[in-house]
Amino acid sequence: MNIAILGTGMVGQTLAGKLAESGHTVVIGTRSVSETLARTVPGPFGNPPFKAWKEQHPAIALVTYAEAAVRGEILFNATSGGASIAALKAAGEANLAGKILVDVANPLDFSKGMPPSLTVCNTDSLAEQIQRSFPDVRVVKALNTVNALVMVNPAAVGGGDHFLPVCGNDAAAKATVTEFLKSNFGWKHIVDLGDITGARATEMMLPIWIRLMGVLKTPMFNFKVVQ
Ligand SMILES: NC(=O)c1ccc[n+]([C@@H]2O[C@H](COP(=O)([O-])OP(=O)(O)OC[C@H]3O[C@@H](n4cnc5c(N)ncnc54)[C@H](OP(=O)(O)O)[C@@H]3O)[C@@H](O)[C@H]2O)c1
């Protein structure tokens, strides 16, 4: 498939690398190709500067958000949560219309230091803001509750015996994404939380996730639902 990842950070790099390895044609979208390739500072999670990563992945094209939106059949929003609406506006409403957008972003506000707070919660969510701003986009919230390395390799934690919530208004889009995550990444326990308002719950998992990472001293963990 033609996959477009919007976002050049650790999540964008990890998703793109894994999907290209699996045989998909992958492009990554950014604000400015030249500025992103000129960066020399590593990412906050130790991921390499984009140019160094790109040299290891020559088949993955770096393009503008708009070109990525045109080229992708399925899109992933892996942009900073506070910038996701701006990034999607740059991608272009018409280019996004009718496409599935897997929203991986979290509305984290680091402006007052650690731990971050959420810019939106309880009665709204980033995914709902995206769905309202782009009504013709088929938004599926998924993968935001785990670290990037776990997103693409759930088996790395407890043999993959843990859960991934998804939600969205479009049942067919959700079914496509669920199958995609199973077949490409090996997710076993995907739980459908219903419509896009389920993103209030999954985005509000971040405060506990971040505190747990501080205690466990690793991002390689996930939650498991036991009945
Ligand atoms: N890190 C994880 O393991 C993890 C796990 C779950 C969910 N998430 C979520 O996934 C998303 C991506 O995380 P990340 O750590 O890979 O990267 P990030 O640093 O949160 O975001 C990087 C991306 O955001 C874009 N961006 C920043 N400001 C922008 C603006 N004003 N307008 C348009 N685009 C802008 C950047 O564009 P340029 O390319 O132009 O610089 C870049 O592509 C975040 O929402 C994060 O909360 C992360």
CSV table of C-alpha atoms and ligand atoms in Angstrom, one decimal:
chain,number,residue,atom,x,y,z
A,1,MET,CA,0.0,0.0,0.0
A,2,ASN,CA,0.9,3.7,-0.3
A,3,ILE,CA,1.3,4.9,3.3
A,4,ALA,CA,1.9,8.5,4.4
A,5,ILE,CA,3.3,9.3,7.8
A,6,LEU,CA,2.8,12.9,8.9
A,7,GLY,CA,5.7,13.5,11.3
A,8,THR,CA,9.4,13.2,11.3
A,9,GLY,CA,10.0,12.4,15.0
A,10,MET,CA,10.6,9.1,16.7
A,11,VAL,CA,7.1,7.8,16.0
A,12,GLY,CA,7.2,8.8,12.3
A,13,GLN,CA,10.6,7.2,11.9
A,14,THR,CA,9.6,4.0,13.6
A,15,LEU,CA,6.3,3.6,11.8
A,16,ALA,CA,7.8,4.4,8.4
A,17,GLY,CA,10.8,2.2,8.9
A,18,LYS,CA,8.7,-0.8,9.9
A,19,LEU,CA,6.1,-0.4,7.1
A,20,ALA,CA,8.8,0.1,4.4
A,21,GLU,CA,10.5,-3.1,5.7
A,22,SER,CA,7.2,-4.9,5.3
A,23,GLY,CA,7.0,-3.9,1.6
A,24,HIS,CA,4.8,-0.8,1.7
A,25,THR,CA,5.6,2.3,-0.3
A,26,VAL,CA,6.1,4.9,2.5
A,27,VAL,CA,6.5,8.7,2.4
A,28,ILE,CA,7.0,11.0,5.4
A,29,GLY,CA,5.5,14.4,5.6
A,30,THR,CA,7.1,17.5,7.2
A,31,ARG,CA,6.7,21.3,7.2
A,32,SER,CA,9.9,21.9,5.2
A,33,VAL,CA,12.0,19.2,3.6
A,34,SER,CA,15.1,21.4,3.5
A,35,GLU,CA,14.8,22.5,7.1
A,36,THR,CA,14.2,19.0,8.4
A,37,LEU,CA,17.2,17.6,6.5
A,38,ALA,CA,19.3,20.4,7.8
A,39,ARG,CA,18.7,19.5,11.4
A,40,THR,CA,21.7,18.0,13.3
A,41,VAL,CA,20.3,17.6,16.8
A,42,PRO,CA,19.1,14.2,17.8
A,43,GLY,CA,15.4,13.8,18.9
A,44,PRO,CA,14.4,14.0,22.5
A,45,PHE,CA,14.1,10.2,22.8
A,46,GLY,CA,17.6,9.6,21.4
A,47,ASN,CA,16.4,9.0,17.9
A,48,PRO,CA,18.9,10.3,15.3
A,49,PRO,CA,18.5,13.6,13.4
A,50,PHE,CA,16.2,13.0,10.5
A,51,LYS,CA,19.0,13.2,7.9
A,52,ALA,CA,21.0,10.5,9.5
A,53,TRP,CA,17.9,8.3,9.8
A,54,LYS,CA,17.0,9.0,6.2
A,55,GLU,CA,20.4,7.9,5.0
A,56,GLN,CA,19.6,4.5,6.5
A,57,HIS,CA,16.2,4.4,4.7
A,58,PRO,CA,16.8,5.7,1.2
A,59,ALA,CA,13.5,4.2,-0.2
A,60,ILE,CA,11.4,6.4,2.1
A,61,ALA,CA,10.7,9.8,0.6
A,62,LEU,CA,10.6,13.0,2.7
A,63,VAL,CA,7.9,15.3,1.2
A,64,THR,CA,5.7,18.2,2.4
A,65,TYR,CA,2.6,17.4,4.4
A,66,ALA,CA,0.5,18.2,1.4
A,67,GLU,CA,2.4,15.8,-0.9
A,68,ALA,CA,2.2,13.1,1.7
A,69,ALA,CA,-1.5,13.5,2.0
A,70,VAL,CA,-1.9,13.2,-1.8
A,71,ARG,CA,0.3,10.1,-2.0
A,72,GLY,CA,-1.0,8.1,1.0
A,73,GLU,CA,-3.9,5.7,0.9
A,74,ILE,CA,-3.7,5.4,4.7
A,75,LEU,CA,-2.2,8.3,6.7
A,76,PHE,CA,-0.8,8.3,10.2
A,77,ASN,CA,-0.8,11.5,12.2
A,78,ALA,CA,2.5,11.4,14.1
A,79,THR,CA,2.9,15.1,14.7
A,80,SER,CA,3.2,16.9,18.0
A,81,GLY,CA,-0.3,17.0,19.5
A,82,GLY,CA,-0.3,20.8,19.9
A,83,ALA,CA,0.6,21.2,16.2
A,84,SER,CA,-1.6,18.4,14.7
A,85,ILE,CA,-4.4,20.7,13.5
A,86,ALA,CA,-1.9,23.1,11.9
A,87,ALA,CA,0.0,20.1,10.3
A,88,LEU,CA,-3.3,18.7,8.9
A,89,LYS,CA,-4.3,22.2,7.6
A,90,ALA,CA,-1.0,22.3,5.8
A,91,ALA,CA,-1.7,18.8,4.4
A,92,GLY,CA,-4.8,20.3,2.9
A,93,GLU,CA,-8.5,19.4,3.6
A,94,ALA,CA,-9.1,18.4,0.0
A,95,ASN,CA,-6.0,16.1,-0.1
A,96,LEU,CA,-7.2,14.4,3.1
A,97,ALA,CA,-10.9,14.0,2.2
A,98,GLY,CA,-12.1,10.4,2.3
A,99,LYS,CA,-8.8,9.0,3.6
A,100,ILE,CA,-8.2,7.0,6.8
A,101,LEU,CA,-6.1,9.0,9.3
A,102,VAL,CA,-4.7,6.9,12.1
A,103,ASP,CA,-4.3,9.5,14.9
A,104,VAL,CA,-1.3,8.5,17.0
A,105,ALA,CA,-0.8,11.9,18.6
A,106,ASN,CA,-1.3,13.0,22.2
A,107,PRO,CA,-2.3,16.5,23.3
A,108,LEU,CA,0.7,16.9,25.7
A,109,ASP,CA,1.6,20.3,27.0
A,110,PHE,CA,5.3,20.4,28.2
A,111,SER,CA,5.2,24.2,28.7
A,112,LYS,CA,5.3,23.8,32.5
A,113,GLY,CA,7.9,21.0,32.5
A,114,MET,CA,7.4,17.4,33.6
A,115,PRO,CA,5.1,15.7,33.9
A,116,PRO,CA,3.2,17.3,31.0
A,117,SER,CA,-0.5,18.1,31.2
A,118,LEU,CA,-3.2,17.5,28.6
A,119,THR,CA,-4.3,20.5,26.5
A,120,VAL,CA,-7.7,18.9,26.1
A,121,CYS,CA,-9.5,16.2,28.2
A,122,ASN,CA,-12.7,15.0,29.9
A,123,THR,CA,-15.3,16.4,27.5
A,124,ASP,CA,-13.2,16.6,24.4
A,125,SER,CA,-10.0,15.2,22.8
A,126,LEU,CA,-7.5,15.9,20.2
A,127,ALA,CA,-8.9,13.2,17.9
A,128,GLU,CA,-12.4,14.8,18.2
A,129,GLN,CA,-10.9,18.2,17.4
A,130,ILE,CA,-9.3,16.7,14.3
A,131,GLN,CA,-12.5,14.9,13.3
A,132,ARG,CA,-14.5,18.2,13.7
A,133,SER,CA,-12.0,20.2,11.8
A,134,PHE,CA,-11.8,17.7,9.0
A,135,PRO,CA,-15.3,16.1,8.8
A,136,ASP,CA,-14.5,14.2,5.6
A,137,VAL,CA,-11.4,12.5,7.1
A,138,ARG,CA,-12.0,9.0,8.6
A,139,VAL,CA,-10.2,9.4,11.9
A,140,VAL,CA,-9.2,6.3,13.8
A,141,LYS,CA,-7.5,6.9,17.2
A,142,ALA,CA,-5.0,4.1,17.8
A,143,LEU,CA,-1.4,3.4,19.0
A,144,ASN,CA,-1.2,6.6,21.1
A,145,THR,CA,-1.2,4.5,24.3
A,146,VAL,CA,2.1,2.8,23.7
A,147,ASN,CA,5.7,3.8,23.0
A,148,ALA,CA,6.8,3.9,19.3
A,149,LEU,CA,8.9,0.7,19.6
A,150,VAL,CA,5.9,-1.2,21.1
A,151,MET,CA,3.6,0.2,18.3
A,152,VAL,CA,5.4,-1.7,15.6
A,153,ASN,CA,6.5,-4.7,17.8
A,154,PRO,CA,4.0,-5.5,20.5
A,155,ALA,CA,5.7,-8.9,20.9
A,156,ALA,CA,8.6,-7.1,22.5
A,157,VAL,CA,6.5,-6.7,25.7
A,158,GLY,CA,5.1,-9.9,27.3
A,159,GLY,CA,5.0,-11.7,24.0
A,160,GLY,CA,2.3,-9.3,22.8
A,161,ASP,CA,-0.2,-10.3,25.5
A,162,HIS,CA,-1.6,-6.8,26.2
A,163,PHE,CA,-4.2,-4.5,24.8
A,164,LEU,CA,-4.6,-1.8,22.3
A,165,PRO,CA,-7.7,0.4,22.3
A,166,VAL,CA,-9.0,1.9,19.0
A,167,CYS,CA,-12.0,4.2,18.4
A,168,GLY,CA,-13.5,6.2,15.6
A,169,ASN,CA,-16.9,7.1,14.0
A,170,ASP,CA,-16.3,5.1,10.7
A,171,ALA,CA,-16.8,1.4,11.3
A,172,ALA,CA,-15.2,0.3,8.0
A,173,ALA,CA,-12.2,2.5,8.6
A,174,LYS,CA,-11.8,1.1,12.1
A,175,ALA,CA,-12.0,-2.5,10.7
A,176,THR,CA,-9.4,-1.7,8.1
A,177,VAL,CA,-7.0,-0.2,10.7
A,178,THR,CA,-7.6,-3.1,13.1
A,179,GLU,CA,-6.7,-5.6,10.4
A,180,PHE,CA,-3.7,-3.4,9.3
A,181,LEU,CA,-2.3,-3.3,12.9
A,182,LYS,CA,-2.7,-7.1,13.3
A,183,SER,CA,-1.2,-8.0,10.0
A,184,ASN,CA,1.7,-5.5,9.9
A,185,PHE,CA,2.7,-5.2,13.5
A,186,GLY,CA,1.3,-8.4,15.1
A,187,TRP,CA,-1.2,-6.8,17.5
A,188,LYS,CA,-3.4,-9.5,19.1
A,189,HIS,CA,-5.7,-7.8,21.5
A,190,ILE,CA,-7.4,-4.8,19.9
A,191,VAL,CA,-10.4,-3.5,21.7
A,192,ASP,CA,-12.9,-1.2,19.9
A,193,LEU,CA,-14.0,1.5,22.3
A,194,GLY,CA,-16.7,2.8,20.0
A,195,ASP,CA,-16.9,6.2,18.4
A,196,ILE,CA,-14.3,8.9,18.4
A,197,THR,CA,-15.2,10.2,21.9
A,198,GLY,CA,-13.4,7.1,23.1
A,199,ALA,CA,-10.2,9.1,22.4
A,200,ARG,CA,-11.0,11.1,25.6
A,201,ALA,CA,-10.2,7.9,27.5
A,202,THR,CA,-7.2,6.8,25.5
A,203,GLU,CA,-5.6,10.2,25.6
A,204,MET,CA,-6.2,10.4,29.3
A,205,MET,CA,-4.2,7.2,29.7
A,206,LEU,CA,-1.1,9.4,29.1
A,207,PRO,CA,-0.7,10.8,32.7
A,208,ILE,CA,-0.6,7.3,34.2
A,209,TRP,CA,1.6,6.1,31.3
A,210,ILE,CA,4.1,8.8,31.8
A,211,ARG,CA,4.2,8.3,35.6
A,212,LEU,CA,4.7,4.6,35.1
A,213,MET,CA,7.6,5.2,32.7
A,214,GLY,CA,9.3,7.3,35.4
A,215,VAL,CA,8.9,4.5,38.0
A,216,LEU,CA,9.7,1.5,35.6
A,217,LYS,CA,12.5,3.5,34.0
A,218,THR,CA,11.6,2.1,30.6
A,219,PRO,CA,8.9,2.8,27.9
A,220,MET,CA,8.7,-0.9,27.1
A,221,PHE,CA,5.5,-1.8,28.8
A,222,ASN,CA,1.8,-1.8,28.2
A,223,PHE,CA,-1.6,-2.3,29.9
A,224,LYS,CA,-3.5,-5.6,29.9
A,225,VAL,CA,-7.2,-6.0,30.5
A,226,VAL,CA,-8.1,-9.0,32.6
A,227,GLN,CA,-11.7,-10.1,32.9
B,1,LIG,N1,7.3,9.1,21.2
B,1,LIG,C1,6.5,8.1,21.4
B,1,LIG,O1,6.9,6.9,21.6
B,1,LIG,C2,5.0,8.3,21.3
B,1,LIG,C3,4.1,7.3,21.7
B,1,LIG,C4,2.7,7.5,21.5
B,1,LIG,C5,2.3,8.7,21.0
B,1,LIG,N2,3.2,9.6,20.6
B,1,LIG,C6,2.7,10.9,20.0
B,1,LIG,O2,3.0,10.8,18.7
B,1,LIG,C7,3.3,12.1,18.2
B,1,LIG,C8,4.7,12.2,17.6
B,1,LIG,O3,5.6,12.1,18.6
B,1,LIG,P1,7.2,12.2,18.2
B,1,LIG,O4,7.9,12.0,19.5
B,1,LIG,O5,7.5,11.2,17.1
B,1,LIG,O6,7.4,13.6,17.6
B,1,LIG,P2,7.1,15.1,18.1
B,1,LIG,O7,8.4,15.7,18.4
B,1,LIG,O8,6.0,15.1,19.2
B,1,LIG,O9,6.5,15.7,16.8
B,1,LIG,C9,7.3,15.9,15.7
B,1,LIG,C10,6.5,16.3,14.5
B,1,LIG,O10,5.6,17.4,14.8
B,1,LIG,C11,5.7,18.4,13.8
B,1,LIG,N3,5.4,19.7,14.2
B,1,LIG,C12,5.9,20.3,15.4
B,1,LIG,N4,5.4,21.6,15.4
B,1,LIG,C13,4.7,21.8,14.3
B,1,LIG,C14,4.0,22.9,13.8
B,1,LIG,N5,3.9,24.1,14.4
B,1,LIG,N6,3.3,22.7,12.6
B,1,LIG,C15,3.3,21.6,12.0
B,1,LIG,N7,4.0,20.5,12.4
B,1,LIG,C16,4.7,20.6,13.5
B,1,LIG,C17,7.1,18.3,13.4
B,1,LIG,O11,7.2,18.8,12.1
B,1,LIG,P3,8.6,18.9,11.2
B,1,LIG,O12,8.8,17.6,10.6
B,1,LIG,O13,8.3,20.0,10.2
B,1,LIG,O14,9.7,19.3,12.3
B,1,LIG,C18,7.4,16.8,13.4
B,1,LIG,O15,7.1,16.2,12.2
B,1,LIG,C19,3.1,13.1,19.4
B,1,LIG,O16,1.8,13.6,19.3
B,1,LIG,C20,3.3,12.2,20.6
B,1,LIG,O17,2.6,12.6,21.7
B,1,LIG,C21,4.5,9.5,20.8
